[in-house]
Amino acid sequence: MATETKTVKKTTKKTTKKAAKRAPTRKLVIVESPGKVKNIKKYLGRGYEVVASVGHVRDLPKSKLGVDLENNFEPQYINIRKQSKTIKMLKEEAKKSKAVYLATDPDREGEAISWHLAQLLDLPLEAQNRVTFNEITHTGVENGMEHPRRLDMDLVDAQQARRVLDRIVGYKLSPLLWKKIRSGLSAGRVQSVVVSLIVDRENEIRSFIPQEYWSIEANLTSLTDSALAEAKRTFVAKFYGKNGKKIDLKKKEDTDLVLEAIKGNDFVVDSIKKGTRKKSPVPPFITSTLQQEASRKLGFQSRRTMQAAQELYEGMEVPEFGSMGLITYMRTDSLRISDEAKQAAKEYIVGRYGEKYLPAGGRTFKTKSNAQDGHEAIRPTVPALTPAMAKDSLTTDQYKLYKLIWERFIASQMADCILNTVQAVIKAGEYDFKASGYSVQFDGFTALYEEGKDEATQEEGRLPNLTEQEILRLNQLGGTQHFTQPPARYTEASLTKAMEENGIGRPSTYSPTITTIIARNYVERDGKQLVPTPLGEITTELIRKHFGKFIDVGFTANMETDLDKIEAGDEAWKDCIRDFYTEFSEALKNAEQNIGEEKIVLPDEVTDEICEVCGRPMVVKVGRFGKFLACSGYPECNHTKKIVKEMPGECPVCGGKILEKKSKKGKKFFGCGNYPECTFMTWDTPTRDVCPKCGKTLLKKAGRNGKIYCSNESCDYETVEPGK
């Protein structure tokens, strides 16, 4: 019996040892993007495995609505088919791990992906396994892993509500567009509102009636400012009014009367007002302002901006700093900055510029009341890492964007710029002219950075040292006719600003929305401007007629507020859907009854191109791969061809036409129309101007330096665009 007991004990020990050997010892961390895996794994070290979900793993089905309208709007999620290999890998890795941490992006979308992963991997929802990284640095990852929490179901529900709302609108509205306009069209809860903004702006421009007005400018020289007089430098004073009362010049007759009355009078300095003005730095970037400034200063489309920002957030190897993320999370509407980052910026500013460039008492920016405030503003993770130090580790786009983010952040922590201002009232008889100018007393933050402007503004310049009752020399006096201008078309920058100001969407949706409306041919680009297509205008008109309330800016903004309430735990997400659907279904029912069977025919854009087959004009059509030319005689003639954009100038090699083309990767270049007989090509834009030396076409180099050079390789002519 004793022998049997010993045998049982030995067997139990062996089994326990084997079980101990088989028991998982490592921990699994699941992130969204494969780009983060290497850096996070390096920071966590041994005992951790890091894998990527590559975005969403579950979603509503594509083939049907996927929302049970009769059962409290229950969403019917399925595994995404193209993610089958990733799902299999995640399940296998989870089985081999003693703990699983969900480290998807720190926003609504990321929280929802973590929730879907928990469902997929049978992880308990009450587990403290959700971690977030505001920055992909050793400190950021360490802090995230030290503070695991439960899944935030309010965040998840806010994202579910958005997804279900968008699905209901898209699936219910789109068939009506197919019936009335053409198959394949789509509508969206947010995208249709954004298209309506662009359509409304175009209608404003069309209906705009220019109003005539005039201005009078006097070009003057101060004879007492000898330095200025010797240099023959002048300044401009603008007509203001009569005896201190402003006069608006509406027509030429009004202007001529003033000019006649002024004739023969001296221009005398009546009064001088001097003062100082402070310019404060703008806040560090949030998502919307980053997209706006990258558009203004770098010419980046929002998609390009967010791609480069994503790469900077995920990180790369930087000599002397190691592998690290260079910026904090780039989808944010918060202006909050950590104390550590402020201190690091302060140390850099003092070391580079000195104590006087620090603001007294530091600087804090107030975040908007409806901002999420889940993250900091967009800033460099290590302010000591200057753009110059990082340049060799970055692509061109990454470097340009990092430089913009770094400069904006450092400047936001610097002292005000102090300007000396001067305003002079100059009399010509009874009539008043005004001149104003400034000089920089202390440059402050402008030593590093100044925000770009959407529209050009007339800058004040330097005024001479004027004295009261001084008589000025009149060099030139004249009136100029002007006309009021219509509102400008939206650019990506101004549209993003309008979306933010009107509460349409959130930081994560600005760029995808603009990309979607362009991809679906509701809007097209004309240079930087966004112009509605006939399809966009007709679709907007139809939706507005039957669903006007639901593409109203105010209504859409209120829906965003409701989603924020769900996120804050103040509203149940299915109640929000129910309130929306009650009204929407009624509008849908009425539309189906009233919309009619007759299809709306989209007008064709007739071109100057003639069909080579039958001689009829070619028209522009839109197909699966974009615009193309088709014979207007279809179906009798089905001839089609690509749209080719002809550039100004001539090929310097053979004298042929220069055409705009695209590389396999979609990058624009310019080549000879006689290819392959002539192989001339260039990345730089042909101009209408010809070389003064050899007569060949001049090219404008890509970039902001304005360089213009001759397309003839044997000619060395080179100049700079005026104003650069």
XYZ file of C-alpha atoms in Angstrom:
724
model
C 0.000 0.000 0.000
C 2.836 2.369 0.885
C 4.495 1.526 -2.442
C 1.278 2.389 -4.310
C 1.065 5.741 -2.475
C 4.668 6.600 -3.430
C 3.918 5.695 -7.072
C 0.821 7.956 -7.111
C 2.835 10.850 -5.585
C 5.587 10.445 -8.200
C 3.029 10.361 -11.028
C 1.285 13.481 -9.656
C 4.596 15.371 -9.466
C 5.456 14.423 -13.063
C 2.014 15.500 -14.282
C 2.282 18.808 -12.393
C 5.736 19.461 -13.901
C 4.441 18.700 -17.418
C 1.438 20.952 -16.869
C 3.736 23.693 -15.596
C 5.841 23.347 -18.724
C 2.735 23.545 -20.928
C 1.152 26.494 -19.082
C 1.506 29.744 -21.094
C 3.964 32.185 -19.579
C 3.907 35.065 -22.057
C 1.443 37.933 -22.403
C -0.185 38.959 -25.667
C -0.676 42.598 -26.693
C -2.969 43.284 -29.676
C -2.617 46.613 -31.513
C -4.415 47.873 -34.633
C -1.587 48.712 -37.008
C 1.336 46.443 -37.970
C 3.492 49.590 -38.039
C 3.468 49.762 -34.231
C 4.358 46.137 -33.536
C 8.162 46.383 -33.746
C 8.517 49.416 -31.470
C 6.029 48.261 -28.826
C 7.568 44.786 -28.713
C 10.979 46.359 -28.212
C 9.743 48.489 -25.295
C 7.925 45.589 -23.583
C 10.825 43.150 -23.886
C 10.782 39.423 -23.133
C 7.604 37.816 -21.915
C 5.404 39.735 -24.345
C 4.181 38.992 -27.843
C 2.775 41.884 -29.897
C 0.491 41.320 -32.910
C -1.801 43.533 -35.036
C -5.501 43.144 -35.792
C -4.995 45.255 -38.942
C -8.068 47.352 -38.163
C -11.573 45.924 -37.677
C -12.097 42.163 -37.463
C -15.928 42.265 -37.300
C -18.482 44.530 -38.945
C -22.036 44.680 -40.247
C -22.531 42.489 -43.357
C -22.161 44.158 -46.765
C -24.953 42.186 -48.410
C -27.802 43.311 -46.164
C -28.836 45.999 -43.673
C -27.454 44.025 -40.721
C -29.559 45.921 -38.168
C -32.691 44.270 -36.721
C -35.157 47.137 -36.889
C -37.851 45.016 -35.222
C -35.631 43.868 -32.353
C -34.461 47.087 -30.687
C -31.984 47.878 -33.501
C -29.718 44.981 -32.599
C -26.660 45.000 -34.907
C -25.760 41.693 -36.556
C -21.968 41.620 -36.652
C -20.050 39.053 -38.686
C -16.349 38.293 -39.066
C -14.818 40.217 -41.977
C -14.004 37.657 -44.672
C -10.726 39.212 -45.808
C -9.577 39.153 -42.167
C -9.949 35.352 -41.852
C -6.168 34.708 -41.707
C -5.685 37.464 -39.145
C -8.583 36.129 -37.026
C -7.123 32.628 -37.090
C -3.715 33.982 -36.049
C -5.217 36.046 -33.199
C -7.083 33.033 -31.797
C -3.960 30.859 -31.912
C -1.827 33.541 -30.253
C -4.451 34.114 -27.540
C -4.511 30.388 -26.704
C -0.737 30.437 -26.227
C -0.855 33.410 -23.836
C -1.618 33.642 -20.129
C -3.006 37.183 -20.541
C -4.315 39.235 -23.473
C -4.109 43.040 -23.521
C -6.194 45.040 -26.002
C -4.055 48.001 -27.130
C -5.969 49.354 -30.114
C -6.031 53.103 -30.845
C -7.127 55.409 -27.995
C -10.446 56.634 -29.473
C -14.047 55.498 -30.059
C -13.097 53.426 -33.079
C -10.208 51.795 -31.221
C -12.404 51.036 -28.200
C -14.957 49.368 -30.478
C -12.251 47.268 -32.163
C -11.071 46.131 -28.706
C -14.653 45.181 -27.815
C -14.985 43.164 -31.034
C -11.672 41.446 -30.260
C -12.912 40.575 -26.761
C -16.052 39.034 -28.312
C -14.017 37.156 -30.887
C -11.495 35.764 -28.373
C -14.035 35.084 -25.580
C -12.364 37.530 -23.204
C -14.415 38.589 -20.149
C -15.722 42.147 -20.566
C -15.047 42.927 -16.901
C -11.332 42.072 -17.238
C -8.787 44.862 -16.684
C -7.146 44.266 -20.065
C -7.658 47.476 -22.057
C -4.514 49.612 -22.431
C -3.940 52.770 -24.495
C -0.790 54.487 -25.733
C -0.999 58.244 -26.323
C 2.500 58.059 -27.785
C 4.646 55.169 -29.030
C 7.670 55.844 -26.845
C 9.171 53.851 -23.991
C 7.447 56.125 -21.465
C 4.133 56.123 -23.350
C 4.007 52.328 -23.639
C 5.168 51.830 -20.061
C 2.492 54.212 -18.727
C -0.175 52.482 -20.786
C 0.748 49.001 -19.523
C 0.860 50.234 -15.919
C -2.748 51.447 -16.088
C -4.917 48.701 -17.619
C -8.677 49.217 -17.306
C -11.976 47.645 -18.269
C -13.435 48.266 -21.700
C -15.311 51.562 -21.730
C -18.729 50.435 -22.960
C -19.938 54.030 -23.252
C -17.207 54.652 -25.832
C -18.091 51.392 -27.590
C -21.793 52.261 -27.633
C -21.088 55.715 -29.085
C -19.230 54.066 -31.958
C -21.978 51.441 -32.380
C -24.576 54.202 -32.556
C -22.590 56.013 -35.263
C -22.129 52.810 -37.260
C -25.800 51.827 -37.036
C -27.019 55.352 -37.889
C -24.741 55.479 -40.918
C -25.830 51.995 -42.033
C -29.548 52.802 -41.756
C -29.208 56.058 -43.713
C -26.943 54.530 -46.355
C -28.998 51.390 -46.943
C -32.380 53.109 -46.893
C -31.536 56.211 -48.949
C -29.260 54.681 -51.597
C -31.996 52.577 -53.334
C -34.025 55.742 -53.857
C -31.044 57.323 -55.621
C -30.695 54.200 -57.790
C -34.373 54.404 -58.715
C -34.341 58.107 -59.554
C -30.830 58.845 -60.854
C -28.702 55.754 -61.543
C -27.607 52.514 -59.902
C -24.510 52.362 -57.742
C -25.015 55.713 -56.023
C -24.768 56.062 -52.264
C -25.931 58.496 -49.620
C -24.450 59.044 -46.187
C -25.521 60.688 -42.969
C -22.432 62.925 -42.876
C -21.193 62.821 -46.485
C -24.511 64.135 -47.877
C -24.368 67.107 -45.498
C -20.805 67.911 -46.542
C -21.726 67.705 -50.248
C -24.648 70.058 -49.536
C -22.209 72.615 -48.056
C -20.191 72.572 -51.280
C -23.324 72.743 -53.463
C -24.718 75.654 -51.436
C -21.452 77.551 -51.767
C -21.502 77.022 -55.550
C -25.076 78.342 -55.698
C -23.991 81.404 -53.680
C -21.235 82.050 -56.202
C -23.630 81.702 -59.169
C -26.246 84.005 -57.679
C -23.701 86.583 -56.531
C -24.163 90.028 -58.070
C -20.910 92.060 -57.991
C -21.179 95.551 -56.543
C -18.958 98.319 -57.872
C -16.830 100.380 -55.507
C -13.778 102.633 -55.817
C -10.686 103.435 -53.803
C -8.193 106.288 -53.945
C -4.546 105.863 -53.017
C -1.877 108.521 -52.635
C 1.743 107.522 -53.107
C 3.754 109.804 -50.788
C 7.288 110.538 -49.634
C 8.378 112.142 -46.362
C 10.975 114.825 -47.058
C 12.008 115.033 -43.384
C 12.994 111.352 -43.235
C 16.246 111.831 -45.165
C 17.164 108.153 -45.242
C 13.830 107.308 -46.802
C 13.913 110.252 -49.205
C 17.428 109.446 -50.443
C 16.433 105.839 -51.039
C 13.389 107.162 -52.930
C 11.196 104.909 -50.794
C 7.539 105.760 -50.694
C 4.476 104.777 -48.715
C 0.764 104.639 -49.522
C -2.087 106.483 -47.794
C -5.667 105.413 -48.522
C -8.663 107.706 -48.855
C -10.913 107.606 -45.789
C -13.451 110.449 -45.931
C -14.074 114.107 -45.231
C -13.495 115.980 -41.977
C -13.237 112.756 -39.985
C -16.418 111.215 -41.447
C -16.030 108.077 -43.567
C -17.144 108.223 -47.209
C -17.755 105.138 -49.360
C -17.017 105.678 -53.046
C -19.638 103.771 -55.031
C -18.934 104.909 -58.591
C -16.472 106.729 -60.830
C -18.349 110.036 -60.614
C -17.973 110.072 -56.809
C -14.277 109.341 -57.146
C -13.696 112.010 -59.784
C -15.377 114.640 -57.576
C -12.994 113.830 -54.692
C -9.939 113.813 -56.961
C -10.956 117.190 -58.422
C -11.498 118.675 -54.943
C -8.087 117.424 -53.757
C -6.225 118.816 -56.770
C -3.748 121.522 -55.789
C -3.901 120.808 -52.030
C -0.856 119.862 -49.989
C -0.825 116.465 -48.224
C -0.232 117.376 -44.574
C 0.234 115.021 -41.612
C -2.700 115.916 -39.343
C -2.206 113.445 -36.465
C -0.045 110.495 -35.501
C -1.054 107.734 -33.127
C 1.621 105.373 -31.884
C 1.160 102.274 -29.812
C 2.132 98.659 -29.302
C 0.292 95.509 -30.220
C 0.792 91.950 -29.021
C 0.543 88.888 -31.231
C 0.109 85.642 -29.351
C 1.011 82.235 -30.783
C -1.719 79.908 -31.985
C -2.302 76.660 -30.045
C -0.584 73.390 -30.914
C -2.341 71.316 -33.558
C -5.523 69.312 -33.245
C -6.617 67.087 -36.137
C -8.593 69.752 -37.993
C -5.982 72.518 -37.699
C -3.211 70.109 -38.732
C -5.100 69.248 -41.913
C -5.805 72.932 -42.608
C -2.227 74.104 -42.092
C -0.726 71.180 -44.038
C -3.015 72.124 -46.929
C -2.077 75.820 -46.747
C 1.673 75.476 -46.216
C 2.546 72.114 -47.742
C -0.204 71.646 -50.334
C -1.109 68.275 -48.748
C -4.563 66.790 -49.197
C -6.087 65.638 -45.906
C -5.531 61.966 -46.709
C -1.830 62.575 -47.351
C -1.556 64.536 -44.100
C -3.156 61.786 -42.011
C -1.056 59.075 -43.665
C 2.191 60.866 -42.788
C 0.887 61.632 -39.271
C -0.008 57.958 -38.734
C 3.530 56.945 -39.705
C 5.066 59.528 -37.370
C 2.848 58.295 -34.520
C 3.732 54.639 -35.114
C 7.422 55.456 -35.174
C 10.746 54.715 -36.782
C 14.444 54.362 -35.898
C 16.180 57.698 -35.213
C 19.962 57.769 -34.601
C 20.880 58.587 -30.970
C 17.200 58.359 -29.970
C 16.466 54.779 -30.978
C 13.177 53.376 -32.250
C 10.305 55.674 -31.258
C 7.045 57.347 -32.229
C 7.746 60.986 -33.097
C 4.332 62.522 -32.384
C 1.419 61.931 -30.023
C -1.882 60.471 -31.233
C -3.046 62.426 -34.275
C -6.850 62.122 -33.953
C -7.730 64.600 -31.232
C -9.677 67.807 -30.635
C -8.053 68.586 -27.290
C -5.522 71.384 -26.671
C -4.268 69.870 -23.425
C -0.474 69.533 -23.052
C 1.278 67.462 -20.394
C 3.477 69.223 -17.826
C 6.441 67.099 -18.945
C 6.049 68.276 -22.550
C 5.776 71.914 -21.448
C 8.950 71.562 -19.398
C 10.798 69.959 -22.327
C 9.691 72.792 -24.624
C 10.795 75.354 -22.034
C 14.253 73.809 -21.817
C 14.627 73.878 -25.599
C 13.431 77.501 -25.892
C 15.799 78.732 -23.168
C 18.730 76.833 -24.667
C 18.061 78.033 -28.211
C 16.608 81.536 -27.769
C 17.120 82.563 -24.129
C 14.891 83.300 -21.123
C 13.224 86.345 -22.685
C 11.497 84.078 -25.225
C 9.487 82.373 -22.455
C 6.020 83.776 -21.633
C 5.507 84.997 -18.094
C 3.599 82.367 -16.121
C 3.622 79.765 -18.897
C 0.906 79.243 -21.496
C -2.289 77.192 -21.448
C -4.876 76.896 -24.218
C -8.574 76.367 -23.576
C -10.145 73.353 -25.253
C -13.602 73.715 -26.808
C -16.487 72.642 -24.571
C -17.559 69.788 -26.884
C -14.048 68.354 -27.356
C -13.372 64.752 -26.303
C -10.203 65.655 -24.345
C -9.164 62.009 -24.257
C -5.710 62.858 -25.562
C -3.262 65.694 -25.654
C -2.908 68.051 -28.597
C -0.681 66.825 -31.439
C 2.912 67.466 -30.397
C 6.392 65.960 -30.725
C 6.912 63.170 -28.197
C 10.461 64.397 -27.578
C 10.679 68.164 -28.121
C 14.477 67.944 -27.964
C 14.381 66.005 -31.258
C 14.484 68.847 -33.783
C 13.364 68.373 -37.399
C 16.974 68.720 -38.566
C 18.040 65.874 -36.275
C 15.210 63.623 -37.503
C 15.421 64.509 -41.196
C 17.633 61.638 -42.372
C 15.295 59.098 -40.732
C 12.138 60.398 -42.427
C 10.565 60.400 -45.861
C 9.981 63.811 -47.465
C 6.316 63.903 -46.386
C 7.128 62.727 -42.864
C 9.843 65.362 -42.498
C 7.683 68.225 -43.769
C 4.821 67.295 -41.450
C 7.051 66.672 -38.424
C 8.698 70.076 -38.968
C 5.263 71.716 -39.087
C 4.078 69.945 -35.891
C 7.345 70.544 -34.033
C 7.552 74.260 -34.912
C 3.892 74.863 -34.095
C 4.240 73.186 -30.688
C 7.478 74.928 -29.689
C 6.122 78.301 -30.880
C 2.938 77.759 -28.840
C 5.079 77.784 -25.692
C 7.000 80.940 -26.608
C 6.524 84.614 -25.703
C 4.267 87.044 -27.564
C 5.522 89.059 -30.510
C 5.487 92.798 -29.686
C 4.807 95.232 -32.532
C 5.265 99.001 -32.581
C 2.286 100.395 -34.464
C 1.728 103.799 -36.052
C -1.405 105.263 -37.612
C -1.306 108.578 -39.412
C -4.191 110.770 -40.579
C -3.121 112.859 -43.580
C -5.161 115.839 -44.770
C -5.561 117.020 -48.360
C -7.777 120.058 -47.934
C -10.938 118.837 -46.204
C -10.334 115.218 -47.191
C -8.740 112.541 -44.993
C -6.295 109.810 -45.933
C -4.998 107.163 -43.548
C -1.755 105.215 -43.456
C -0.732 102.562 -40.976
C 2.319 100.455 -40.396
C 4.317 98.578 -37.837
C 7.775 97.533 -36.869
C 8.795 94.551 -34.764
C 9.926 95.503 -31.269
C 10.359 91.874 -30.156
C 9.870 88.909 -32.475
C 8.915 86.357 -29.790
C 7.344 83.191 -31.227
C 7.535 84.552 -34.805
C 11.262 83.846 -34.692
C 10.178 80.240 -35.301
C 6.673 80.017 -36.745
C 3.635 81.938 -38.009
C 0.282 80.439 -39.010
C -0.657 80.394 -42.694
C -3.702 82.216 -44.053
C -6.453 80.865 -46.309
C -6.798 84.158 -48.151
C -4.175 86.748 -49.006
C -4.389 89.888 -46.881
C -2.737 93.213 -47.549
C 0.137 93.530 -45.131
C 0.950 96.773 -43.398
C 4.458 97.989 -44.077
C 6.945 100.340 -42.534
C 6.047 104.034 -42.325
C 8.654 106.800 -42.265
C 9.264 108.826 -39.096
C 6.461 111.316 -39.660
C 5.899 114.507 -37.691
C 2.622 116.367 -37.256
C 1.964 119.264 -39.720
C 4.699 117.911 -41.989
C 4.024 118.481 -45.693
C 4.529 115.339 -47.769
C 5.526 115.049 -51.400
C 2.802 113.589 -53.612
C 4.229 111.202 -56.177
C 1.055 109.753 -57.576
C -2.698 109.960 -56.938
C -5.373 107.857 -58.574
C -8.687 106.111 -58.229
C -9.158 102.374 -58.819
C -12.345 100.541 -59.684
C -13.164 97.357 -57.752
C -16.006 94.876 -57.594
C -17.069 92.883 -54.571
C -16.076 89.238 -54.884
C -18.260 86.159 -54.388
C -17.440 83.814 -51.504
C -14.498 81.538 -52.286
C -15.063 77.906 -53.118
C -14.136 75.477 -50.390
C -10.683 73.972 -50.299
C -9.913 70.911 -48.183
C -8.553 73.266 -45.533
C -11.589 75.566 -45.416
C -14.034 72.639 -45.685
C -12.388 70.901 -42.738
C -12.652 74.162 -40.796
C -16.350 74.459 -41.712
C -16.994 70.849 -40.614
C -15.312 71.522 -37.285
C -17.072 74.847 -36.688
C -20.489 73.394 -37.563
C -19.994 70.227 -35.505
C -20.205 67.908 -38.531
C -18.276 64.719 -37.795
C -15.297 64.333 -35.511
C -11.492 64.416 -35.978
C -11.389 60.821 -37.195
C -14.056 61.461 -39.882
C -12.905 64.721 -41.544
C -10.401 63.198 -43.954
C -12.366 59.998 -44.852
C -15.500 62.049 -45.574
C -13.709 64.348 -48.033
C -12.016 61.359 -49.684
C -15.387 59.583 -50.032
C -17.311 62.446 -51.666
C -14.526 62.893 -54.238
C -14.220 59.146 -54.910
C -17.993 58.916 -55.498
C -17.871 61.797 -57.990
C -20.158 64.118 -56.020
C -17.305 66.617 -55.824
C -14.160 67.128 -57.876
C -10.978 69.112 -57.444
C -10.171 72.161 -59.537
C -6.657 72.916 -58.342
C -7.156 73.301 -54.594
C -10.838 74.185 -54.929
C -13.655 71.684 -54.383
C -16.422 71.939 -56.987
C -19.709 70.002 -56.991
C -20.319 67.821 -60.055
C -23.728 67.730 -61.795
C -24.232 64.395 -60.023
C -23.480 65.990 -56.650
C -25.901 68.855 -57.319
C -28.764 66.659 -58.539
C -28.302 64.166 -55.703
C -28.262 66.974 -53.119
C -31.391 68.521 -54.619
C -33.229 65.177 -54.498
C -32.194 64.353 -50.919
C -32.966 67.887 -49.742
C -36.448 67.744 -51.311
C -37.436 64.553 -49.504
C -35.054 64.408 -46.522
C -34.196 68.062 -45.952
C -34.077 67.815 -42.186
C -31.594 64.968 -42.242
C -28.968 66.821 -44.264
C -29.446 70.020 -42.296
C -26.199 71.212 -40.689
C -27.876 71.915 -37.331
C -29.584 68.521 -37.209
C -26.321 66.712 -38.001
C -24.464 68.715 -35.340
C -27.153 67.772 -32.780
C -26.656 64.111 -33.691
C -22.946 64.506 -32.905
C -23.919 66.001 -29.546
C -26.136 62.959 -28.895
C -23.196 60.658 -29.696
C -21.098 62.639 -27.216
C -23.825 62.123 -24.601
C -23.705 58.371 -25.231
C -19.918 58.455 -24.796
C -20.346 60.326 -21.511
C -22.870 57.730 -20.303
C -25.742 60.244 -20.293
C -27.863 58.577 -22.975
C -28.611 54.986 -24.048
C -27.409 54.375 -27.599
C -30.491 52.470 -28.741
C -32.739 55.274 -27.482
C -30.770 57.653 -29.718
C -31.278 55.337 -32.720
C -34.985 54.954 -31.947
C -35.563 58.718 -31.775
C -33.795 59.168 -35.096
C -35.472 56.260 -36.866
C -38.987 57.287 -35.831
C -38.684 60.481 -37.881
C -36.471 59.036 -40.601
C -38.781 56.096 -41.405
C -41.734 58.468 -41.793
C -39.755 60.649 -44.226
C -38.672 57.489 -46.058
C -42.266 56.296 -46.402
C -43.385 59.658 -47.802
C -40.449 59.783 -50.224
C -41.185 56.309 -51.596
C -44.766 57.414 -52.313
C -43.880 60.770 -53.859
C -40.576 60.274 -55.622
C -42.043 59.089 -58.954
C -40.792 56.586 -61.508
C -39.242 58.908 -64.091
C -35.455 58.987 -63.933
C -33.443 62.212 -63.730
C -31.143 62.410 -66.763
C -27.703 63.784 -65.972
C -26.524 66.281 -68.618
C -23.415 65.254 -70.539
C -20.443 67.594 -70.645
C -19.809 68.165 -74.365
C -16.144 68.631 -75.386
C -14.333 69.991 -78.466
C -13.033 66.480 -79.193
C -14.473 64.841 -82.313
C -15.076 61.088 -82.543
C -12.548 59.561 -84.968
C -15.079 56.880 -85.942
C -18.232 58.836 -86.810
C -17.310 62.537 -86.536
C -19.763 63.428 -83.766
C -18.708 65.361 -80.614
C -17.273 63.413 -77.691
C -18.821 63.832 -74.234
C -17.422 63.263 -70.744
C -18.722 60.172 -68.971
C -17.940 58.792 -65.518
C -17.202 55.111 -65.144
C -15.828 52.744 -62.555
C -12.287 54.088 -62.993
C -13.152 57.764 -63.319
C -13.865 60.074 -66.249
C -13.459 59.120 -69.907
C -14.546 60.386 -73.332
C -17.413 58.672 -75.158
C -19.083 59.340 -78.476
C -22.323 61.326 -78.195
C -23.763 59.022 -80.879
C -24.019 56.062 -78.480
C -25.467 53.415 -78.927
C -24.967 53.721 -82.726
C -21.282 54.480 -82.063
C -19.607 53.116 -78.915
C -16.152 54.632 -79.430
C -14.429 55.719 -76.188
C -10.989 56.995 -75.217
C -9.030 58.324 -72.256
C -9.174 61.965 -71.251
C -5.807 63.570 -71.927
C -4.911 66.959 -70.455
C -2.788 69.040 -72.784
C -0.273 71.372 -71.127
C 0.985 74.731 -72.421
C 4.256 74.841 -74.302
C 5.967 72.421 -76.678
C 8.222 69.407 -76.274
C 11.840 70.729 -76.342
C 12.981 67.602 -78.212
C 10.508 67.216 -81.101
C 8.112 70.181 -80.803
C 5.105 67.943 -80.043
C 2.367 68.530 -77.484
C 3.157 68.050 -73.790
C 0.558 65.933 -71.975
C -0.192 65.415 -68.295
C 0.213 61.744 -67.372
C 0.255 59.531 -64.283
C 2.777 56.939 -63.191
C 1.753 53.444 -62.056
C 1.764 54.730 -58.473
C -0.533 57.631 -59.407
C 2.122 60.368 -59.343
C 1.626 63.156 -61.914
C 4.290 63.793 -64.569
C 4.448 65.413 -68.021
C 5.520 63.722 -71.241
C 5.612 64.212 -74.976
C 2.427 63.324 -76.873
C 4.551 61.590 -79.524
C 5.645 58.818 -77.130
C 7.150 56.252 -77.757
C 8.869 57.935 -80.742
C 9.839 60.802 -78.376
C 10.686 59.939 -74.752
C 10.811 63.450 -73.228
C 9.333 63.564 -69.703
C 9.560 65.787 -66.630
C 8.134 65.965 -63.123
C 8.068 69.772 -63.322
C 5.123 71.761 -64.693
C 5.323 73.256 -68.217
C 4.458 76.976 -68.408
C 3.203 79.253 -71.196
C 6.486 81.197 -71.149
C 9.455 80.566 -73.407
C 13.148 80.802 -72.636
C 14.630 84.225 -73.562
C 17.878 82.467 -74.541
C 16.751 79.591 -76.772
C 12.966 79.940 -77.168
C 12.093 76.555 -75.614
C 9.329 76.022 -73.038
C 10.077 77.013 -69.450
C 9.330 74.585 -66.594
C 8.313 75.455 -63.042
C 10.009 73.261 -60.470
C 7.813 71.523 -57.909
C 8.099 73.045 -54.441
C 7.740 76.427 -52.804
C 10.921 78.168 -53.984
C 9.384 79.269 -57.298
C 12.343 78.135 -59.441
C 11.752 78.323 -63.219
C 14.212 76.851 -65.717
C 14.520 75.968 -69.399
C 13.298 72.545 -70.594
C 16.207 72.423 -73.057
C 18.922 70.363 -71.339
C 21.686 72.240 -73.199
C 20.403 75.650 -72.018
C 21.359 76.968 -68.559
C 18.648 79.667 -68.263
C 17.141 79.810 -64.797
C 15.043 82.344 -62.860
C 12.620 82.608 -59.945
C 8.851 83.135 -60.084
C 7.948 86.779 -59.258
C 7.108 87.262 -55.592
C 9.225 84.328 -54.392
